[in-house]
XYZ file of C-alpha atoms in Angstrom:
314
model
C 146.126 163.043 261.954
C 146.495 159.526 263.270
C 146.230 155.897 262.016
C 143.899 154.525 259.432
C 140.318 153.993 260.517
C 137.638 153.112 258.009
C 134.012 153.601 258.941
C 130.767 153.260 257.060
C 127.997 155.275 258.627
C 124.635 156.076 257.075
C 125.930 155.087 253.665
C 128.854 157.543 253.775
C 132.375 156.141 253.558
C 134.743 158.082 255.808
C 138.355 158.032 254.623
C 141.275 158.723 256.931
C 144.951 158.673 256.077
C 148.179 159.909 257.589
C 150.304 162.867 256.610
C 153.215 160.452 256.321
C 151.341 158.507 253.638
C 150.687 161.724 251.720
C 154.369 162.679 251.865
C 155.395 159.221 250.654
C 152.798 159.398 247.866
C 154.099 162.796 246.701
C 157.689 161.553 246.740
C 156.724 158.518 244.642
C 154.802 160.700 242.174
C 157.797 163.004 241.811
C 160.480 160.341 241.423
C 158.476 157.826 239.397
C 160.044 154.911 241.278
C 159.769 153.424 244.766
C 163.558 153.386 245.081
C 163.785 157.069 244.145
C 161.118 158.017 246.681
C 162.820 155.963 249.390
C 166.149 157.600 248.667
C 164.643 161.110 248.728
C 162.931 160.395 252.054
C 165.870 158.449 253.527
C 163.637 155.455 254.368
C 163.301 151.861 253.194
C 161.603 150.949 249.923
C 159.231 148.645 251.796
C 157.982 151.619 253.849
C 157.104 153.515 250.677
C 155.434 150.480 249.110
C 153.369 149.760 252.226
C 152.276 153.400 252.631
C 151.093 153.627 249.016
C 149.306 150.272 249.224
C 147.480 151.339 252.404
C 146.597 154.698 250.877
C 145.166 153.067 247.737
C 143.177 150.613 249.866
C 141.791 153.417 252.001
C 140.830 155.595 249.036
C 139.503 152.682 247.020
C 141.364 153.769 243.863
C 144.582 152.817 242.110
C 147.023 155.718 242.319
C 149.836 154.162 240.283
C 150.265 151.616 237.528
C 153.254 149.400 238.294
C 155.739 148.637 235.527
C 159.207 147.031 235.514
C 160.665 150.501 234.901
C 158.846 152.094 237.818
C 155.566 153.796 238.670
C 153.205 155.626 236.337
C 150.629 157.794 238.068
C 147.041 157.145 237.004
C 144.370 159.684 236.099
C 142.795 159.263 239.552
C 146.266 159.593 241.005
C 146.677 162.973 239.293
C 143.384 164.104 240.754
C 144.362 163.050 244.252
C 147.844 164.576 243.880
C 146.461 168.109 243.899
C 144.351 167.396 246.979
C 147.343 165.877 248.759
C 149.423 168.943 247.972
C 146.641 171.155 249.330
C 146.411 169.167 252.563
C 150.138 169.377 253.226
C 150.124 173.073 252.381
C 147.306 173.701 254.868
C 149.260 171.869 257.558
C 152.328 173.963 256.808
C 150.197 177.117 257.030
C 148.815 176.022 260.394
C 152.289 175.379 261.758
C 153.505 178.752 260.602
C 150.493 180.464 262.183
C 151.429 178.873 265.518
C 155.031 179.973 265.273
C 155.596 182.327 268.167
C 159.044 183.476 267.095
C 157.779 186.456 265.133
C 161.245 187.383 263.881
C 161.246 189.177 260.525
C 163.300 187.497 257.825
C 165.886 189.719 256.135
C 168.812 189.184 253.776
C 168.980 188.057 250.166
C 167.424 185.255 248.149
C 168.762 184.088 244.774
C 166.243 182.143 242.727
C 166.249 180.594 239.268
C 163.354 179.980 236.905
C 162.897 178.422 233.482
C 161.213 180.366 230.689
C 157.812 178.687 230.517
C 157.434 178.579 234.303
C 158.378 182.250 234.677
C 155.181 183.445 233.058
C 152.690 181.125 234.739
C 153.952 180.171 238.189
C 156.691 182.454 239.505
C 154.721 185.705 239.736
C 152.147 184.208 242.122
C 154.829 182.664 244.355
C 156.891 185.860 244.447
C 153.818 187.906 245.318
C 153.077 185.641 248.288
C 156.701 185.633 249.385
C 157.128 189.408 249.222
C 153.946 190.084 251.157
C 155.186 187.852 253.971
C 158.859 188.890 253.751
C 159.090 192.497 252.573
C 162.635 192.971 253.879
C 164.196 190.186 251.824
C 166.016 191.292 248.659
C 165.187 188.932 245.803
C 167.193 188.402 242.624
C 165.942 186.081 239.877
C 167.695 184.475 236.923
C 165.811 183.024 233.957
C 167.676 180.337 232.015
C 167.400 176.774 230.758
C 166.950 173.883 233.172
C 170.412 172.355 232.740
C 172.133 175.610 233.633
C 169.881 176.210 236.633
C 170.664 172.706 237.902
C 174.375 173.511 237.587
C 173.942 176.713 239.612
C 171.884 174.950 242.284
C 174.447 172.189 242.749
C 177.214 174.781 242.850
C 175.447 176.798 245.532
C 175.007 179.878 243.341
C 171.207 179.708 243.577
C 169.196 179.128 246.734
C 166.134 177.651 245.014
C 164.649 177.343 241.536
C 161.145 176.971 240.139
C 161.243 174.824 237.031
C 159.930 171.829 235.154
C 160.915 168.796 237.217
C 159.721 166.196 234.712
C 162.942 166.852 232.737
C 165.255 167.151 235.750
C 168.603 165.412 235.198
C 170.574 165.480 238.467
C 167.974 164.039 240.850
C 170.605 162.598 243.172
C 171.915 166.061 244.080
C 168.625 167.966 244.167
C 165.540 167.967 246.359
C 162.183 168.556 244.658
C 158.692 169.428 245.784
C 156.011 169.210 243.114
C 153.760 172.268 242.839
C 151.644 171.414 239.807
C 151.022 168.583 237.354
C 149.953 169.730 233.900
C 148.795 167.340 231.144
C 149.251 168.110 227.474
C 146.339 169.653 225.590
C 145.614 170.363 221.959
C 145.084 174.039 221.049
C 142.825 174.737 218.065
C 141.353 177.749 216.293
C 137.633 178.228 216.765
C 135.747 176.279 214.092
C 138.488 173.726 213.454
C 137.211 170.291 212.431
C 138.689 168.702 215.587
C 136.997 171.248 217.841
C 133.726 169.337 217.473
C 135.281 166.376 219.346
C 135.538 166.301 223.136
C 138.748 164.292 222.872
C 141.097 163.695 219.958
C 143.849 161.150 219.334
C 147.428 161.738 218.258
C 146.596 159.995 214.990
C 144.015 162.733 214.262
C 146.864 165.253 214.060
C 148.536 163.653 211.051
C 148.997 166.212 208.290
C 147.889 169.150 210.446
C 150.223 172.184 210.422
C 151.699 172.546 213.894
C 153.054 175.508 215.816
C 156.103 174.419 217.848
C 157.170 176.300 220.960
C 160.963 176.531 220.810
C 161.734 176.552 224.514
C 164.383 174.063 225.625
C 162.227 172.854 228.500
C 159.200 172.026 226.340
C 160.294 171.517 222.715
C 162.140 168.248 223.256
C 159.430 166.655 225.474
C 156.845 167.580 222.826
C 158.913 165.944 220.113
C 159.336 162.800 222.207
C 155.604 162.757 222.821
C 154.812 162.796 219.122
C 157.568 160.319 218.300
C 156.213 157.851 220.862
C 152.970 157.710 218.893
C 154.711 157.540 215.533
C 153.303 160.917 214.481
C 155.460 163.115 212.302
C 154.251 166.678 212.685
C 154.168 169.059 209.759
C 155.731 172.049 211.477
C 154.396 175.317 210.063
C 156.017 177.734 212.516
C 158.594 177.646 215.290
C 158.608 180.376 217.898
C 159.976 181.078 221.386
C 156.894 183.092 222.367
C 153.813 181.519 223.928
C 151.805 184.603 222.930
C 152.897 184.106 219.334
C 151.690 180.485 219.530
C 148.298 181.723 220.741
C 148.001 184.289 217.960
C 149.050 181.838 215.253
C 146.664 179.158 216.494
C 143.756 181.582 216.929
C 144.124 182.902 213.365
C 144.240 179.412 211.850
C 147.943 179.163 211.017
C 148.181 175.796 212.766
C 147.490 173.803 215.907
C 149.659 173.350 219.008
C 150.261 170.640 221.602
C 151.269 172.229 224.910
C 150.794 171.796 228.682
C 147.484 172.858 230.172
C 149.239 175.370 232.464
C 149.953 177.668 229.513
C 146.444 177.595 228.024
C 144.330 180.738 227.893
C 141.014 181.095 226.050
C 142.003 184.185 224.052
C 144.946 185.490 222.082
C 146.262 189.015 222.714
C 144.196 190.166 219.726
C 141.039 188.792 221.344
C 140.601 185.796 219.042
C 139.246 182.621 220.702
C 141.335 179.487 221.235
C 139.772 176.071 221.844
C 141.489 173.333 223.866
C 140.811 169.616 223.692
C 142.083 166.647 225.676
C 144.216 164.143 223.815
C 143.284 160.504 224.345
C 145.824 157.863 225.250
C 148.478 157.594 227.936
C 150.419 160.822 227.560
C 153.255 162.192 229.678
C 152.587 165.159 231.918
C 154.610 168.217 232.810
C 155.539 168.587 236.466
C 156.433 171.975 237.925
C 158.280 172.082 241.219
C 160.501 174.055 243.542
C 164.051 172.665 243.609
C 166.990 173.110 245.973
C 170.304 171.380 246.680
C 169.936 168.171 248.646
C 171.747 167.890 251.972
C 172.392 171.609 252.390
C 170.857 173.502 255.333
C 168.281 175.934 253.986
C 168.469 179.607 254.864
C 165.474 181.278 256.485
C 164.833 183.090 253.198
C 164.825 179.840 251.219
C 162.504 178.152 253.727
C 160.064 181.044 253.467
C 160.166 180.887 249.670
C 159.483 177.143 249.668
C 156.538 177.746 252.009
C 155.175 180.387 249.600
C 155.621 177.908 246.748
C 153.720 175.240 248.669
C 150.804 177.674 248.930
C 150.730 178.240 245.164
C 147.413 177.539 243.509
C 147.577 177.014 239.742
C 145.424 179.336 237.626
C 143.361 177.402 235.121
């Protein structure tokens, strides 16, 4: 894919952009700052800024809002992010298909995963990886994000699949975003707020809430509510997503959780309704993470490729 050419033919606007621009865009979306993206890519900040500006001009949309503290991806930016990930994944697939080496990958792969991600992302990636690399022995450790970061930096894990929006040691770790999941409100069928297509945080005042007590999601949820000045009336706390579904479906309370975990039914078969929450809310990013500056093993490279091919189930 080469330089930018913009054509208008028969009323259809043809958009062309470079793979380099897509990579720079993804790095900026992941880091949240131009300086962070430039550091991750080992390029100048001006190169990142120029690439994003050209990409926005070519698409005709604003991908980021600029603030003194950094970049905040827009709604249109979120939409384009998934397409950009798909394009780069397709390119990676094409390159692998042309690989004439044909050598089978063997050995061991040690991966880490956080609790929420384990149930909604890891199984699909592992299935893809094992089909392509049946002779690799895989071991997986589920733990909290801080501990997994410690193991990655120490070389005790090859890669991890985890929430990257709460990542702490970004200087030592390399990240590739796999999915971006906004928060949604979960409601029992027939709830008064279920008649609205979108609700506000203020609408939740006084409502009993079900809190998911996972380290990776509980604190971000609290910060989200605190940012809007809402003090939730917590009815139940649980470490089980299935328990959240059952409690919500039977009317014990409502829940505010990432879209990636939403399913329309509880285990008992009771319906659950989801609604968008209006306002500028944070999102949850899921990514594959490995130690920066360390040569990747063949097993780790294959796993990252499988992760790049992941398609979120909605």
